[in-house]
Amino acid sequence: MAGTNDALFSLRGKRLILIAEDEEINRALLENILEPEYETIAAENGQQAMEKLIANPGLVSLVLLDLNMPGMGGLEVLRRMREDPDLSQVPVIVLTAESDSEVQSLNLGAVDFIPKPYPQPDVILARVRRTIELSESRKIISFTERDPLTGLLNPDYFYRYAERYDQLHPDEEMDAIVLDIYHFHLLNERFGRARGDEILQRTADSILSAVRPLGGFAARRGGDTFLIYCPGGTDYGKLLQSICRHSEQDAGERLRMRMGVFQRADKSVEMAHRFDRAKMAADTVRGQVTNNIAMYDDRMRERELYAERLIDDFPRAIAENQFRVFYQPKYDIRPDQPKLSSAEALVRWNHPELGMVRPDQFIPLFEENGLVEELDRYVWRTAARQIRSWREKFGRTLPVSVNVSRIDLYDPKLTDRLNALREENGLGPDDLLLEITESAYTGDSDHALAVIHELREMGFRIEVDDFGSGYSSLNMISTLPIDVLKLDMAFIRSAFREGGDTRMLEIMIDIARALNVPVIAEGVETEEQMKALRAIGCDIVQGYYFSRPVPPEEFEAFIVQGERGDESEC
Ligand code: C2E
Ligand code: MG
Ligand code: MG
C-alpha cells in the first residue's frame, strides 16, 4: 500500500520560503543556500513581510524572520501572525544575533532559531527541512487528508493541493485526468467486497507508481474513480497501459479501465470542476472496447452549457407549467382486436426558447442533482388528476402508469405521497401503476427492494421498465417484487432488424411466464412486429405502431374508440 507521505512529497513543485531580512547580503546568502531546493521570496522589513504573507495565502511553507529590522520588527510580525488564523499555522524560524530574544520569540510561536552569524549551510538546510516536514505532518494529521483504503489523497485535500501547485507554477500546463474501472460493481459482486477492496488498493498503487515519475499526484473519489493531476504532455495511452498492466498482474484478473482527460486544464475553472469535466469525457467511453481514452472537447463544453441552462431554467419551468404530461397507449394484443389496456405518462418540456425538449435530455441530468424528485411529483400529480378527470368524463377508469426514478426511492415520504395522490383522486390499486427501471434494482438494491416491497404491500402494481438492460441475474429476478415486465426496447430492435432473430425475445417472454407476470413490449413500430410478438406470446404492446405519446386532449380519441383493429392508421 502507498506510504502516508508518498504522494505529498511526490509533488514536483518546490516549497516557498519567505525571507524577511533587512540586510541585502544576508538575504543573498540565505537565498543561495536555499534556492536549489526551495523557492524564495524576500521582504526588507516587517511591513513587507506581512504584505507578502497575505498576498500568498496558504503558499508559504516557512518564514525565516530577522528580529531586528527597521520599522516593524520581527517580534511584531510574530505577534500579528499569531493573531491571524490563516497565518498562525505557518512555521517561523527566527534569525537573531541576541540570545535573549530567543526565548521571547519562542514564546510568541517561533518554532526554532538560527543564530547570527549564520552557521554552515547544511545546518541551516537541515533546520529548514525538519521544520517544514514537521509542520506538514501536523497538517496531514489535522486534515485527515488520506483515503484510508488506498492511502491516496482524499478529494478535498487533493483539490487544495492542486490549487497550491498551480499557484506555485502559474505557467505550467496541467491535465486533469479521471480514471475508473469498468463495471467495478460487478467485480465486487462476483468476487466479494474484500477482493474488491484489494483491487482498488492495487490500482491505487499502480497509479502512484505511474504518475509519480511524471510529477503528478493522485486521489480517489467515490468507489472506483481516481483523480490524477499531472503536468501536460503525458502519453495517455502509455499511462493507462502501465496502470492496467500493473493492476492486472497483481489482481490476477483482467481489469478494464477507462480514462477521461481535461487536457491543459483551463485554470480559471474551479479545481473540482476540472475533474468533473474529465469525468464527463470518461463517461463517453462507455461500452467501447478498443478506445478507452476520451478528451474533454468543445462538443462536451456545449453539452455542459446546455445542461447548465436546463438546470437553471428548471424552477421557472415548474412555476410556469412548462412541463406537459403526454400519454402513450398500451394495447392488449391477445384478442384479435387489440384492446386499449392502459397508458404511460411521459413528461415533455415545452421550453419557451428551446422548443419541445425530450426527457432523455433532462431526466438523467435531473437524476444527478435530485431535481427529478420535484419533477416526478408534478408528473404523478398531473397523471392522477387526469385519471380522475377521464373517469368522470368517460365513466370508465383507464389505468395510467407513471415513471418512478431510482432517485425517488430515496425520498422517505415516497409512499405517503403516492398514497395521498390515490386518496385525493379516489384511485384504486389498479388505476395508478408504477414503472421502475430495472437498473434501480441493481445499484443499492437492498434499499430499493425494501421500498418496492413496501409499495406493493400498499397495493401498488410495479412494472419493471427497460427489463433486460440492467444487470440483474436470473437468480435475482426470481425474487424481485414485480407485477409486469416491460422489455427493453433494444430486444425489439435487434429481433426485428435485418437478419435479426427473435430468440432473445422468446427467452425474455419465457422468463415472464416462469414468473407468472404479463409482459409488455415497447417500441413496437410496425404491424409485422406486433403480429410476431403476439405469435410468441407477448401480452401487451406499446409503440408508434399504435401511437406516439400524445397530449391528453388527443389521447381521448383512444378512450372513445376503446378497441382498435389491426389495420391501424399509424
Ligand atoms: P421509458 O419509460 O422506457 O419510456 C419509453 C420511451 O420510448 C418514451 O420515450 C417513448 O416516447 C419511447 N417510445 C415509445 N414507443 C416508441 C417507438 O415505437 N419507437 C421509438 N423509437 N420510441 C418509442 P421518451 O418519452 O422520450 O422518454 C424517455 C425516457 O425518459 C423514458 O423511458 C423514461 O425513462 C424517462 N421519462 C419520461 N418521462 C418521465 C417522467 O415523468 N419521470 C421520470 N422519472 N422519467 C421519465
Ligand atoms: Mg417507462
Ligand atoms: Mg422503457
XYZ file of C-alpha atoms in Angstrom, residues 66-339:
274
model
C 15.040 38.580 11.247
C 14.125 40.166 14.579
C 15.926 43.444 14.008
C 14.551 45.286 11.047
C 13.754 48.961 10.503
C 10.104 49.901 11.007
C 8.101 46.848 12.042
C 10.471 44.363 13.653
C 10.341 40.573 13.783
C 8.634 40.308 17.170
C 5.717 42.411 15.935
C 5.458 40.210 12.812
C 5.282 37.140 15.064
C 2.577 38.762 17.184
C 0.477 39.646 14.132
C 0.910 36.231 12.555
C -0.287 34.566 15.722
C -3.455 36.627 15.708
C -4.268 35.835 12.102
C -5.993 32.427 11.805
C -4.600 31.918 8.276
C -1.033 32.735 9.257
C -0.822 31.239 12.724
C -0.082 27.794 11.207
C 2.901 28.984 9.136
C 6.118 27.938 10.883
C 8.666 30.666 11.656
C 12.396 30.313 12.251
C 13.854 33.393 13.889
C 17.223 34.816 12.771
C 18.950 36.608 15.608
C 22.288 37.693 16.999
C 20.896 38.262 20.512
C 20.405 35.146 22.528
C 17.922 36.856 24.951
C 15.386 37.396 22.163
C 15.249 33.664 21.532
C 13.016 32.873 24.478
C 10.749 35.763 23.724
C 10.355 34.727 20.104
C 9.771 31.071 21.032
C 7.043 32.269 23.391
C 5.473 34.145 20.536
C 5.230 30.981 18.456
C 8.546 30.749 16.584
C 9.474 27.078 16.236
C 13.241 27.388 16.018
C 16.032 29.899 15.647
C 19.186 30.308 13.587
C 21.917 32.349 15.262
C 23.856 35.091 13.540
C 26.471 34.952 12.200
C 24.981 32.100 10.207
C 26.163 28.552 10.782
C 27.219 26.207 7.939
C 24.766 25.951 5.029
C 23.978 22.284 5.767
C 22.961 23.185 9.338
C 20.595 25.826 8.009
C 19.176 23.467 5.403
C 18.681 20.711 7.966
C 16.698 23.027 10.257
C 14.606 24.344 7.411
C 13.795 20.858 6.143
C 12.899 19.498 9.541
C 10.665 22.450 10.368
C 8.749 22.185 7.099
C 8.383 18.440 7.450
C 7.087 18.700 10.994
C 4.628 21.368 10.045
C 3.355 19.398 7.057
C 2.967 16.196 9.024
C 0.968 18.134 11.595
C -1.260 19.439 8.832
C -1.639 15.969 7.380
C -2.954 14.681 10.645
C -5.284 17.589 11.183
C -6.777 17.432 7.689
C -7.267 13.638 7.655
C -6.412 14.011 4.054
C -5.889 10.355 3.247
C -8.312 7.818 1.898
C -7.940 5.057 4.483
C -8.428 2.258 1.955
C -5.852 3.214 -0.671
C -3.623 5.738 1.085
C -4.184 8.189 -1.763
C -5.162 11.784 -1.022
C -8.849 12.407 -0.453
C -10.512 14.699 -2.995
C -10.850 17.802 -0.797
C -7.240 17.794 0.184
C -6.201 16.863 -3.344
C -8.056 19.853 -4.805
C -6.439 22.230 -2.314
C -3.095 20.692 -3.031
C -3.554 21.037 -6.768
C -4.586 24.670 -6.335
C -1.453 25.284 -4.392
C 0.568 23.611 -7.079
C -0.998 25.935 -9.648
C -0.177 28.998 -7.588
C 3.422 27.915 -7.417
C 3.555 27.116 -11.140
C 1.225 29.540 -12.830
C 2.725 28.917 -16.258
C 2.791 25.157 -16.209
C 0.120 23.389 -18.285
C -1.634 20.695 -16.327
C -4.006 17.843 -17.206
C -6.921 16.800 -15.046
C -7.375 13.061 -15.513
C -10.100 10.750 -14.266
C -9.720 7.022 -14.344
C -12.256 4.385 -13.427
C -12.670 0.655 -13.542
C -15.301 -0.765 -15.855
C -18.205 -2.393 -14.071
C -16.436 -2.349 -10.763
C -19.710 -3.137 -9.012
C -19.816 -6.396 -10.947
C -16.314 -7.328 -9.793
C -17.439 -6.571 -6.284
C -20.480 -8.786 -6.657
C -18.548 -11.589 -8.289
C -15.522 -11.727 -6.029
C -16.811 -10.180 -2.826
C -16.102 -6.878 -1.152
C -12.746 -7.786 0.323
C -11.425 -8.722 -3.095
C -12.923 -5.527 -4.496
C -11.056 -3.506 -1.881
C -7.855 -5.263 -2.774
C -8.316 -4.411 -6.453
C -8.802 -0.758 -5.523
C -5.650 -0.772 -3.408
C -3.601 -2.317 -6.172
C -4.975 0.105 -8.695
C -4.068 2.991 -6.390
C -0.552 1.648 -6.048
C -0.112 1.267 -9.762
C -1.466 4.772 -10.359
C 1.021 6.189 -7.890
C 3.958 4.420 -9.406
C 2.920 5.523 -12.869
C 2.268 9.196 -12.118
C 4.993 9.887 -9.595
C 7.806 9.901 -12.170
C 5.701 12.300 -14.250
C 5.464 14.737 -11.350
C 1.767 14.089 -10.819
C -0.292 13.195 -7.790
C -3.489 11.273 -7.269
C -6.660 10.872 -5.220
C -9.655 8.562 -5.017
C -13.121 9.993 -5.364
C -16.022 7.718 -4.527
C -15.870 3.968 -5.145
C -13.665 3.301 -8.141
C -12.926 6.765 -9.521
C -9.354 8.005 -9.388
C -8.152 11.557 -9.978
C -4.745 12.454 -11.333
C -3.277 15.940 -11.662
C -0.301 15.809 -13.898
C 1.912 18.143 -15.951
C 0.772 18.258 -19.576
C 2.401 16.313 -22.401
C 1.808 12.881 -20.905
C 1.335 9.936 -23.252
C -2.103 8.886 -22.004
C -2.144 5.565 -23.823
C 1.108 4.551 -22.217
C -0.017 5.793 -18.814
C -3.262 3.822 -18.948
C -1.499 0.749 -20.226
C 1.076 0.795 -17.500
C -1.583 1.253 -14.809
C -3.691 -1.585 -16.248
C -0.762 -3.940 -16.657
C 0.459 -3.386 -13.163
C -3.006 -3.711 -11.577
C -3.889 -6.790 -13.572
C -0.719 -8.607 -12.761
C -1.357 -8.104 -9.104
C -5.091 -8.514 -9.163
C -4.870 -11.776 -11.116
C -7.815 -10.962 -13.372
C -8.487 -8.806 -16.385
C -9.358 -5.265 -15.480
C -10.716 -2.795 -17.949
C -10.269 0.840 -17.174
C -11.244 3.993 -18.941
C -9.732 7.408 -18.822
C -11.092 10.910 -19.368
C -8.735 13.865 -19.770
C -9.321 17.582 -19.469
C -6.179 18.462 -21.329
C -4.256 21.629 -20.465
C -6.997 22.392 -17.985
C -8.317 25.938 -18.079
C -7.065 27.360 -14.795
C -9.968 29.736 -14.421
C -12.214 26.704 -13.912
C -12.672 25.633 -10.306
C -10.446 22.678 -9.454
C -13.183 20.156 -8.618
C -14.986 21.123 -11.773
C -11.943 20.404 -13.923
C -12.228 16.831 -12.762
C -15.980 16.808 -13.395
C -15.086 17.638 -16.980
C -12.528 14.857 -17.166
C -15.185 12.522 -15.756
C -17.639 13.723 -18.368
C -15.103 12.716 -21.009
C -14.510 9.349 -19.326
C -18.243 8.645 -19.321
C -18.361 8.938 -23.099
C -16.109 5.889 -23.326
C -18.911 3.662 -22.047
C -19.070 0.400 -23.932
C -16.199 0.959 -26.320
C -13.704 -1.836 -26.245
C -10.854 -0.526 -28.340
C -10.606 3.133 -27.446
C -10.910 3.703 -23.750
C -9.473 7.200 -23.501
C -11.521 10.327 -24.197
C -10.656 14.012 -24.164
C -12.905 16.756 -22.939
C -13.704 18.849 -26.006
C -15.862 21.683 -27.353
C -18.793 19.400 -28.018
C -18.826 18.392 -24.384
C -18.465 22.011 -23.401
C -21.604 22.789 -25.404
C -23.457 19.895 -23.851
C -22.342 21.096 -20.461
C -23.608 24.605 -21.137
C -26.889 23.179 -22.396
C -27.199 21.071 -19.260
C -26.434 24.066 -17.051
C -29.072 26.020 -18.872
C -31.695 23.318 -18.336
C -30.864 23.196 -14.644
C -31.037 26.989 -14.322
C -34.352 27.110 -16.138
C -35.963 24.355 -14.083
C -37.534 26.429 -11.264
C -39.164 28.782 -13.731
C -40.372 25.888 -15.827
C -42.121 24.369 -12.815
C -43.566 27.718 -11.751
C -44.828 28.462 -15.268
C -46.142 24.961 -16.026
C -43.811 24.466 -18.959
C -43.749 20.724 -18.304
C -46.502 18.808 -20.021
C -47.542 15.242 -19.494
C -48.171 13.208 -22.646
C -49.793 9.797 -22.748
C -48.920 6.802 -24.866
C -51.447 3.956 -25.126
C -50.696 0.330 -24.341
C -52.738 -2.287 -26.136
C -53.604 -5.796 -25.077
C -52.802 -7.807 -28.224
C -54.108 -11.182 -27.081
C -57.582 -10.700 -28.564
C -57.830 -10.490 -32.365
C -58.858 -6.899 -31.961
C -56.182 -5.204 -29.814
C -57.779 -3.562 -26.830
